[in-house]
Structures are given as C-alpha cells and as structure tokens.
PDB file of C-alpha atoms in Angstrom:
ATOM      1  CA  UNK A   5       0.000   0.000   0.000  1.00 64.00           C
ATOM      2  CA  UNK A   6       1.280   3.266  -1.025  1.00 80.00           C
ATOM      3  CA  UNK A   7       2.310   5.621   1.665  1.00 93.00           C
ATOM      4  CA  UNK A   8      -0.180   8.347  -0.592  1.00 95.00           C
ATOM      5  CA  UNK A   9      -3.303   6.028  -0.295  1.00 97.00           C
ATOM      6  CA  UNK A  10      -2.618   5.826   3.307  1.00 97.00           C
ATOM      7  CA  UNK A  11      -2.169   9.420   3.930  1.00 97.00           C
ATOM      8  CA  UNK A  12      -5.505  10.061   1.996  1.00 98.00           C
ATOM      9  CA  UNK A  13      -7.134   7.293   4.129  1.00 98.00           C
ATOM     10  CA  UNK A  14      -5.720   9.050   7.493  1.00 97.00           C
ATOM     11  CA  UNK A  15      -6.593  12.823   6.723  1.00 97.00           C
ATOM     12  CA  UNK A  16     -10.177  11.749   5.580  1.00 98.00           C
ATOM     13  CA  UNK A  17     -11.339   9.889   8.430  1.00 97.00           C
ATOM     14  CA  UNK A  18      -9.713  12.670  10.642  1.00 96.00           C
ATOM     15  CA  UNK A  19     -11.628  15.633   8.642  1.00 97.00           C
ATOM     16  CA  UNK A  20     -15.040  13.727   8.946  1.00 96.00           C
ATOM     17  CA  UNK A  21     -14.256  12.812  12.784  1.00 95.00           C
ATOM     18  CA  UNK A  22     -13.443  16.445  13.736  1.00 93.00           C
ATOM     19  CA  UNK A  23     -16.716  17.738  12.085  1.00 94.00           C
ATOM     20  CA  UNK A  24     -14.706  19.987   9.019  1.00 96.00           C
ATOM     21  CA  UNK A  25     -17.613  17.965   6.437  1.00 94.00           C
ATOM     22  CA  UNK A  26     -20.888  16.126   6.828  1.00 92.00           C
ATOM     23  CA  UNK A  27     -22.599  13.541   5.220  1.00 93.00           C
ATOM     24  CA  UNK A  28     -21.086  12.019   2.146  1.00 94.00           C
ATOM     25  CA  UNK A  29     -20.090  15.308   1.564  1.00 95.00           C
ATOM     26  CA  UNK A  30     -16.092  16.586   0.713  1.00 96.00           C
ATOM     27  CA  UNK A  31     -13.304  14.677  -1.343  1.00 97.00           C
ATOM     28  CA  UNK A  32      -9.769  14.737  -1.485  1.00 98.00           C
ATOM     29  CA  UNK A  33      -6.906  14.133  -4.244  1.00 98.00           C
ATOM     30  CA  UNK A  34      -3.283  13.896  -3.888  1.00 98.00           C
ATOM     31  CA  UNK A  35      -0.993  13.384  -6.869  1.00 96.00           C
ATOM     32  CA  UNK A  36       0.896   9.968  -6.808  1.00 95.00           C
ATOM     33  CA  UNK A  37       3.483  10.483  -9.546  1.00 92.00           C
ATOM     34  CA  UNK A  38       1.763  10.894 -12.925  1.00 92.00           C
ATOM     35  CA  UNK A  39      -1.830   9.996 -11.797  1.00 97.00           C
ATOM     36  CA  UNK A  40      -4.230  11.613  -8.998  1.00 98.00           C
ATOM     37  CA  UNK A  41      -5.652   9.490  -6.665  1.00 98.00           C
ATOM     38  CA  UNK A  42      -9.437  10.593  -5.196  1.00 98.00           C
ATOM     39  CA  UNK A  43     -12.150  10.129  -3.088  1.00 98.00           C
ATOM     40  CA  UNK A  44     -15.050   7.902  -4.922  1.00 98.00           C
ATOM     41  CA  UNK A  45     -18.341   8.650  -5.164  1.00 97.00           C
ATOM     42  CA  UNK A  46     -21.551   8.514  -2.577  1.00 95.00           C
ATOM     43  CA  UNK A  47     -18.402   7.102  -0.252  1.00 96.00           C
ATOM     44  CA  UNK A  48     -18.373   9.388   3.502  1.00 96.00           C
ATOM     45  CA  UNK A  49     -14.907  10.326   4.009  1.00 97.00           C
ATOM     46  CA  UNK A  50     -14.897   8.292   7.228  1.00 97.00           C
ATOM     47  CA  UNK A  51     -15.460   5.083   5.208  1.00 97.00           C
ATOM     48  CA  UNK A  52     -12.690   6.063   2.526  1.00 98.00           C
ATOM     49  CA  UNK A  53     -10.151   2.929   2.221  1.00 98.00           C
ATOM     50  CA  UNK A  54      -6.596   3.438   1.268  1.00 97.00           C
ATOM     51  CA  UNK A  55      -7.395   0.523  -1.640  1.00 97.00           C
ATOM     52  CA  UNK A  56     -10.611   1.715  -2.623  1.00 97.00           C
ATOM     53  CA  UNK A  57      -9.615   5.157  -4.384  1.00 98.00           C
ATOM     54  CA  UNK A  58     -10.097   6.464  -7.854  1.00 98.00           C
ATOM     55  CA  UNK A  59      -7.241   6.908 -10.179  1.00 98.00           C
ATOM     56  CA  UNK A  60      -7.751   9.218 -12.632  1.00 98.00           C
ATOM     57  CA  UNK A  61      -4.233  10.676 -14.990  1.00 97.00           C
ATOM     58  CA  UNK A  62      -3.849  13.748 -15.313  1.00 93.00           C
ATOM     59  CA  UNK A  63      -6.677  15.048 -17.883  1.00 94.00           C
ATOM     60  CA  UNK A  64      -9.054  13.597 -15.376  1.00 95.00           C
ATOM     61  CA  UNK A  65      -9.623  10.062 -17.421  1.00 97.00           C
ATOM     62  CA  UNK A  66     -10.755   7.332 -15.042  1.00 98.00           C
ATOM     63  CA  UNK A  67      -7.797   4.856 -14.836  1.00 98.00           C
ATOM     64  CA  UNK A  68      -8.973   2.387 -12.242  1.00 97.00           C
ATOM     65  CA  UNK A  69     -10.467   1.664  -8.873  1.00 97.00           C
ATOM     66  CA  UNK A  70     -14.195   2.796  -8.012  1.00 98.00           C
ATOM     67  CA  UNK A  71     -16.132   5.516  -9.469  1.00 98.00           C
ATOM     68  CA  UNK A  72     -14.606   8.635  -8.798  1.00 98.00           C
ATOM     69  CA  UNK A  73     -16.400  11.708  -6.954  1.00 97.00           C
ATOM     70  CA  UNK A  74     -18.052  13.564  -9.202  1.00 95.00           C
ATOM     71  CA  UNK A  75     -16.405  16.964  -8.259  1.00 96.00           C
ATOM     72  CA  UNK A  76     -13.119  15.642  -9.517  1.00 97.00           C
ATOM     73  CA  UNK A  77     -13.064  17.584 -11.986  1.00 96.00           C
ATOM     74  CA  UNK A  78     -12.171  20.401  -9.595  1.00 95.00           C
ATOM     75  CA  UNK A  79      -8.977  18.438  -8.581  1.00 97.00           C
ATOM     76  CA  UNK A  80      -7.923  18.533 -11.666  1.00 97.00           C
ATOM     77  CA  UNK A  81      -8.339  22.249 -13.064  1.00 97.00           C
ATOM     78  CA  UNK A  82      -6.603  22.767  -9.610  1.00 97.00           C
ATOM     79  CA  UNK A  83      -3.604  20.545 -10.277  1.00 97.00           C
ATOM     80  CA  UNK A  84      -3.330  21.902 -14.195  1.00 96.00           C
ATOM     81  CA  UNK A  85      -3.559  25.365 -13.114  1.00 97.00           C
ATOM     82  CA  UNK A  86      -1.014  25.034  -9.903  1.00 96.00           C
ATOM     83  CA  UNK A  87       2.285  22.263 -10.904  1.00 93.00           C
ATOM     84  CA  UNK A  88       3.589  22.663  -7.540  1.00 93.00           C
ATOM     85  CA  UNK A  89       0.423  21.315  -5.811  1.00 94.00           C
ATOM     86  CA  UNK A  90      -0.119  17.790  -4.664  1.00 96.00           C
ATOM     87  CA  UNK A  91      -3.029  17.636  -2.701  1.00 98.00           C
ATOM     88  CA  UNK A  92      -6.204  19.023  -2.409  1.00 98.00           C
ATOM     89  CA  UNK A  93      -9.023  19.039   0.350  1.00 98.00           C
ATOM     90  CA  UNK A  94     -12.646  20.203  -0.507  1.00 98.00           C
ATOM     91  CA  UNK A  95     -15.088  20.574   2.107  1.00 97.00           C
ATOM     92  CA  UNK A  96     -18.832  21.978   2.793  1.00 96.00           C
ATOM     93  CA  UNK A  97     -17.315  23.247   6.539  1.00 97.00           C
ATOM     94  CA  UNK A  98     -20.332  24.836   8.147  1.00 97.00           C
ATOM     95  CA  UNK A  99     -18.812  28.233   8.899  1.00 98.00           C
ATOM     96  CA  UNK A 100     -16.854  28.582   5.351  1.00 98.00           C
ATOM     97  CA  UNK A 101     -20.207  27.198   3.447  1.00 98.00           C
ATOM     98  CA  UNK A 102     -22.367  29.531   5.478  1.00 98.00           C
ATOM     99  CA  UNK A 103     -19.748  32.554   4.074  1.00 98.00           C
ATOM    100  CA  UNK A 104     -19.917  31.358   0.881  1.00 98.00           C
ATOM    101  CA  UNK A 105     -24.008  32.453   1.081  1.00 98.00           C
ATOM    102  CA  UNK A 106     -23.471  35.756   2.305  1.00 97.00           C
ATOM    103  CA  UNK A 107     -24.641  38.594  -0.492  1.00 97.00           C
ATOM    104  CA  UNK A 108     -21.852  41.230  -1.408  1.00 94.00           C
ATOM    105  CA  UNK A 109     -18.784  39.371  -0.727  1.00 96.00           C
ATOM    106  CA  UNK A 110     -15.477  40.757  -2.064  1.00 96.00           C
ATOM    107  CA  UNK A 111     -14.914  37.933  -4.830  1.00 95.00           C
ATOM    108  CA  UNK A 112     -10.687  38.675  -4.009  1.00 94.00           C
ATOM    109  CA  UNK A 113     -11.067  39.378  -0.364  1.00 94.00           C
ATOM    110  CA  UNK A 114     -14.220  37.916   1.161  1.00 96.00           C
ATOM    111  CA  UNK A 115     -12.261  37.762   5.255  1.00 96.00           C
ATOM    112  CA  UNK A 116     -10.356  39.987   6.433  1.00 95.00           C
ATOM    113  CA  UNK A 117      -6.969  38.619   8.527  1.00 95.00           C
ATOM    114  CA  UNK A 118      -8.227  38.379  11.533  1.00 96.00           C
ATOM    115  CA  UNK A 119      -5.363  36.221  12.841  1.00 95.00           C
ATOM    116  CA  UNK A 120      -1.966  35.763  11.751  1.00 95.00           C
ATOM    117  CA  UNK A 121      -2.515  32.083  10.506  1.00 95.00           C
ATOM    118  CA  UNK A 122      -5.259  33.287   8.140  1.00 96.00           C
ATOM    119  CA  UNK A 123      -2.477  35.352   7.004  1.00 94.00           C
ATOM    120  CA  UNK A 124       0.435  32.993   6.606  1.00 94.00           C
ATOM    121  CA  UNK A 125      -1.932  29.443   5.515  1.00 95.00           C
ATOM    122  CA  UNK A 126      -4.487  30.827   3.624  1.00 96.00           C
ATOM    123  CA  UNK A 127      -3.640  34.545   2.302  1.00 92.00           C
ATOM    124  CA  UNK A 128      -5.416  35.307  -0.606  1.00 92.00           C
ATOM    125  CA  UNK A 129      -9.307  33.497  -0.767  1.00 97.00           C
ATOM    126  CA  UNK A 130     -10.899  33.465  -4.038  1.00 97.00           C
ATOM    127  CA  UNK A 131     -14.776  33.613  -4.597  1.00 98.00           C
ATOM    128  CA  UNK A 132     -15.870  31.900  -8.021  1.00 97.00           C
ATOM    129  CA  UNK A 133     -19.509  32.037  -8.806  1.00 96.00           C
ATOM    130  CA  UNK A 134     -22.143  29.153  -8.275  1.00 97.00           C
ATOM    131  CA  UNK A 135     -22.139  26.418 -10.293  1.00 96.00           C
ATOM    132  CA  UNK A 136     -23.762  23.641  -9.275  1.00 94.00           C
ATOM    133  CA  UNK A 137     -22.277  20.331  -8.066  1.00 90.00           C
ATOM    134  CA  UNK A 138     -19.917  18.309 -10.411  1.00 89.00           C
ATOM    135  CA  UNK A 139     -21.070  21.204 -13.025  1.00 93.00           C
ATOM    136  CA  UNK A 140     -17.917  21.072 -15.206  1.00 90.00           C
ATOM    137  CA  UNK A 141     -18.786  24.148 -16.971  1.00 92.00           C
ATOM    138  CA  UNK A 142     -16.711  25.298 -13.532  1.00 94.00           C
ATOM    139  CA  UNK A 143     -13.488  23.755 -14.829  1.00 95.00           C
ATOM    140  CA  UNK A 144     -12.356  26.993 -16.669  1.00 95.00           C
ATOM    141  CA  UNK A 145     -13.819  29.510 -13.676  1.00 96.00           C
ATOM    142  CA  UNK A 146     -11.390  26.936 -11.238  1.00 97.00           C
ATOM    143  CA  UNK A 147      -8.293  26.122 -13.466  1.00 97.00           C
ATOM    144  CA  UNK A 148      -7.990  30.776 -14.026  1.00 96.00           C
ATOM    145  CA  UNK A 149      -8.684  31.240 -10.364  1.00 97.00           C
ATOM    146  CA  UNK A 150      -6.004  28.460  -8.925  1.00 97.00           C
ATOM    147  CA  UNK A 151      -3.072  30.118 -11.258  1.00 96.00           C
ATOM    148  CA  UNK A 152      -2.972  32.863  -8.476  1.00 94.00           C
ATOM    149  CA  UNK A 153      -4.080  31.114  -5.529  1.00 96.00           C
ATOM    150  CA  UNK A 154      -4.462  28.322  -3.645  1.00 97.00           C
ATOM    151  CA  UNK A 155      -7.514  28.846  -1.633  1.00 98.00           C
ATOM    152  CA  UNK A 156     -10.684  29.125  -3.345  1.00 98.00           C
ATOM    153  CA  UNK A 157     -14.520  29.570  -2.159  1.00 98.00           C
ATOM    154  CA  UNK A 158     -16.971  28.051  -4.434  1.00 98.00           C
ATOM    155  CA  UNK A 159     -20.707  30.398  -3.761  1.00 98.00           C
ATOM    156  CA  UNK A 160     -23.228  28.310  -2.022  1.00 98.00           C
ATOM    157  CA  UNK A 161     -21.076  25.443  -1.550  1.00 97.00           C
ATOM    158  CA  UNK A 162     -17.644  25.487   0.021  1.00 97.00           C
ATOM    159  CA  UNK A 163     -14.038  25.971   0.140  1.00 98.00           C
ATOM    160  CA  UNK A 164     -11.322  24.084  -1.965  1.00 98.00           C
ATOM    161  CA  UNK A 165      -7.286  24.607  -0.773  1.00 98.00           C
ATOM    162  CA  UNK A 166      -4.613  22.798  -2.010  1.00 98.00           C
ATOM    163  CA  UNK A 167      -1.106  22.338  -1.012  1.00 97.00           C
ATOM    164  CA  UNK A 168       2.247  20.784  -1.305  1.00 96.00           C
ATOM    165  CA  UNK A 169       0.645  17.599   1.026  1.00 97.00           C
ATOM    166  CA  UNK A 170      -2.105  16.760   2.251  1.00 97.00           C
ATOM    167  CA  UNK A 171      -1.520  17.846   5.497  1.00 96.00           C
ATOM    168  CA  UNK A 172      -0.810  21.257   4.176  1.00 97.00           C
ATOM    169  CA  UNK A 173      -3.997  21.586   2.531  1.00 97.00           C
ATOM    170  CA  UNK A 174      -5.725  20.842   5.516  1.00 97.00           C
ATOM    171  CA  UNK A 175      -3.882  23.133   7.796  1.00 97.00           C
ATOM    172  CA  UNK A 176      -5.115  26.156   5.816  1.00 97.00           C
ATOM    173  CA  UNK A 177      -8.617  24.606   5.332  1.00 97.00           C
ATOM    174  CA  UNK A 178      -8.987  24.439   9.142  1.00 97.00           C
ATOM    175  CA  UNK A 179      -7.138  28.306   8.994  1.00 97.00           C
ATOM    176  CA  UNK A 180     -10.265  29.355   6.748  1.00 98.00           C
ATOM    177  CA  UNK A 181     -12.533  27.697   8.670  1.00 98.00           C
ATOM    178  CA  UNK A 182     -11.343  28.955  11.659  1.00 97.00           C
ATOM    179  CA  UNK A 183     -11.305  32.709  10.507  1.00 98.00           C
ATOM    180  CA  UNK A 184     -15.024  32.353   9.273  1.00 98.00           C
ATOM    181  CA  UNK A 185     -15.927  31.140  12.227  1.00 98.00           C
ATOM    182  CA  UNK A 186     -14.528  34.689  14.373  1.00 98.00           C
ATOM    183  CA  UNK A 187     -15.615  36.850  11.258  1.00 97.00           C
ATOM    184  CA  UNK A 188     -18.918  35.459  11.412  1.00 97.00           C
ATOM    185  CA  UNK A 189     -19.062  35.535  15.299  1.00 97.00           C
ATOM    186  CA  UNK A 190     -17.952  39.349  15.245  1.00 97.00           C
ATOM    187  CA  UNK A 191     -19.979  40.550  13.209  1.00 94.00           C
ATOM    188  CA  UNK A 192     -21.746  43.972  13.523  1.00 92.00           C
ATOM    189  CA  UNK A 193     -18.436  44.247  16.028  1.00 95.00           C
ATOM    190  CA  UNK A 194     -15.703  46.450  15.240  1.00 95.00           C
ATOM    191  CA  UNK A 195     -12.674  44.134  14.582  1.00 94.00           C
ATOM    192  CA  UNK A 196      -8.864  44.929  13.842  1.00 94.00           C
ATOM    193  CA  UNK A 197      -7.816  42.640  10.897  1.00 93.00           C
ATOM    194  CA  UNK A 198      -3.662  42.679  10.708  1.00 93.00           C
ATOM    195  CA  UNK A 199      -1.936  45.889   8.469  1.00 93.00           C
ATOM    196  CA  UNK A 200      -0.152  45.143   5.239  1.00 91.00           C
ATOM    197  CA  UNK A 201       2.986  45.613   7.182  1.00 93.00           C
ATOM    198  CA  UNK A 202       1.790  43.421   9.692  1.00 93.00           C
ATOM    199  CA  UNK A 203       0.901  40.306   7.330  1.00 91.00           C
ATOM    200  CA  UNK A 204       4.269  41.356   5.472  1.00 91.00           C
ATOM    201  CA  UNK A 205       6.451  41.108   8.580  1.00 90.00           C
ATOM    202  CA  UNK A 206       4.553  37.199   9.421  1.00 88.00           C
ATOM    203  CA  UNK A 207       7.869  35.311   9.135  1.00 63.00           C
ATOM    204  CA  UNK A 208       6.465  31.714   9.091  1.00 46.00           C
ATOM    205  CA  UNK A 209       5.909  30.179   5.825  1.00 51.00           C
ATOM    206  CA  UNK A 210       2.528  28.891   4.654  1.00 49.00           C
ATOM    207  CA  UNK A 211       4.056  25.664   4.342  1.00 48.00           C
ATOM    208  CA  UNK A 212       4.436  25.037   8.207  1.00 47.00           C
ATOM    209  CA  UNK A 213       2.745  21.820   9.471  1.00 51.00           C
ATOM    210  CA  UNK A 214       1.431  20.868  12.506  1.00 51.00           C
ATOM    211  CA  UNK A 215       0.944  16.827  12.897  1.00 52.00           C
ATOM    212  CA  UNK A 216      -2.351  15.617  12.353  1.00 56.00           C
ATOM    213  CA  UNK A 217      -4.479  14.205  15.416  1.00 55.00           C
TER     214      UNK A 217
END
C-alpha cells in the first residue's frame, strides 16, 4: 500500500471525525506520480479505504479503482492550473459554506486577517460564482482562479485549498474555517484585521505543518 493512499485514508477519516464535512459530503486528491488518486463517489470520508480510491491521470480520465467523486473535476483544473500542488481538500465546513451564502462578498477578499494564521496558511481566498455540483462548466472559472491562488470559495457550496501535502492543505482549510468562524461571530463588532505591514512582517511560511491528530 502506497504511503499516498494511506495518507488520503488518514486525513479523511480525521476531517469527517473532527466535524470539518458532513454527510457524504467533501473529497480529497493527492498526486501519486503521474496519476491523482481521489475520493469515490456517494463514499463518507470516514469510510474512505486506502485501496478503494479512484485513479484518474492527469486530464481527469478514469484509470482504475471505483467511481470517482463527481467533483473531480475540480482536482484537476486545480492541479493543471497550480504544478507545484499535490493535494487538495474540498469541504462543505459549516462556517466557510455559510460565508460562501453571504450577499456582497469581495470575490478577491471575502475575510479579512483576523489572525496571523489566516495570514500565513491561507492569504489570498478566491470567490468563483455558483455552479452547481460536479457542473464542469466550472473547470475553466477553477483552473484561471487556482493560477494565483491556492484557496478558493466556491458560492453556495464550500471551500477548496490545495497544497504541497495533504496535510498542508488541511492546515489552511482548518485556517479558513477557523477565521469564518470569528468573522462570522464578530460581526456587527468592530474588529482589527492585521496591516499590510503586519501580514508582510509574518515570518512563518505557509508551508508550516502541525501533525495531524
């Protein structure tokens, strides 16, 4: 068993068991040399098996294993669009979802930085326009967005962040999450989001891992 299927195996059963999705809702991808492994379809990510994954190469053609998701599309536009990424976590996280329905968001600065994290794991958040689930016509909207950032916010749905790992992506997933959740709490409130020169002077990189209960 690959040490990627296992990793995908671990980091979905811990997303579903800390409450970040619901449902069969969410998937995940990671890149295992030339092919992406994901999450199949109508399959919870607590009952994802390292040797039941899709393999799909990298236009997105179904290779082997079980039906894949059908959002995988969005995997894919993501890993086109962004060589250096290797893994990707989508979610419908309450507070993040619940964002994504609010009218008037600023589609290239929806949260402000409340917290230095936000500012070092998530940085720029992108919001694309609805499309609905495992509509491809999003492919293009995804693949242009993801060439300048890694953290998108798809409306009435939820976010998708990618990273170097897995464990990466979900670090500034749970950052985004986490933000929402003090935006949303504050609001009406005066806040004090971090300056430019603040967020400049931040001196850990976004690639900083924490391990992974």
């Amino acid at each position: 068993m690959s040490g990627a299927r296992s990793e995908l195996e671990r980091i979905a059963h811990s997303i579903h068991r800390r409450g970040l999705t619901h449902g069969r809702t969410g998937n995940l991808a990671v890149r295992e040399g030339e092919r992406i492994l994901v999450t199949p379809t109508g399959v919870g990510l607590d009952e994802v098996e390292a040797s039941e994954l899709s393999v799909l190469d990298r236009s997105g053609r179904h290779l082997d294993g079980p039906k894949p998701t059908k959002e995988a599309f969005l995997h894919v536009a993501v890993m086109r669009a962004r060589p250096q990424t290797h893994a990707i976590v989508h979610t419908h996280s309450v507070h993040a979802a619940a964002l994504s329905c609010l009218a008037d968001l600023n589609p290239t600065e929806p949260l402000p930085p409340l917290t230095a994290y936000y500012g070092m794991r998530v940085g720029q958040l992108q919001v694309l326009p609805y499309f609905a689930p495992g509509d491809p016509a999003a492919t293009q909207a995804v693949e242009r967005a993801a060439e300048s950032g890694h953290a998108l916010l798809l409306r009435n749905h939820g976010p998708v962040v990618a990273g170097a790992s897995l464990g990466e992506a979900l670090d500034a997933l749970e950052e985004l999450e986490h933000t929402t959740q003090i935006y949303l709490l504050t609001a009406g409130m005066r806040t004090a989001p971090l300056s430019p020169a603040q967020l400049a002077a931040l001196s850990a990189p976004a690639t900083t891992e924490r391990p992974r209960p």
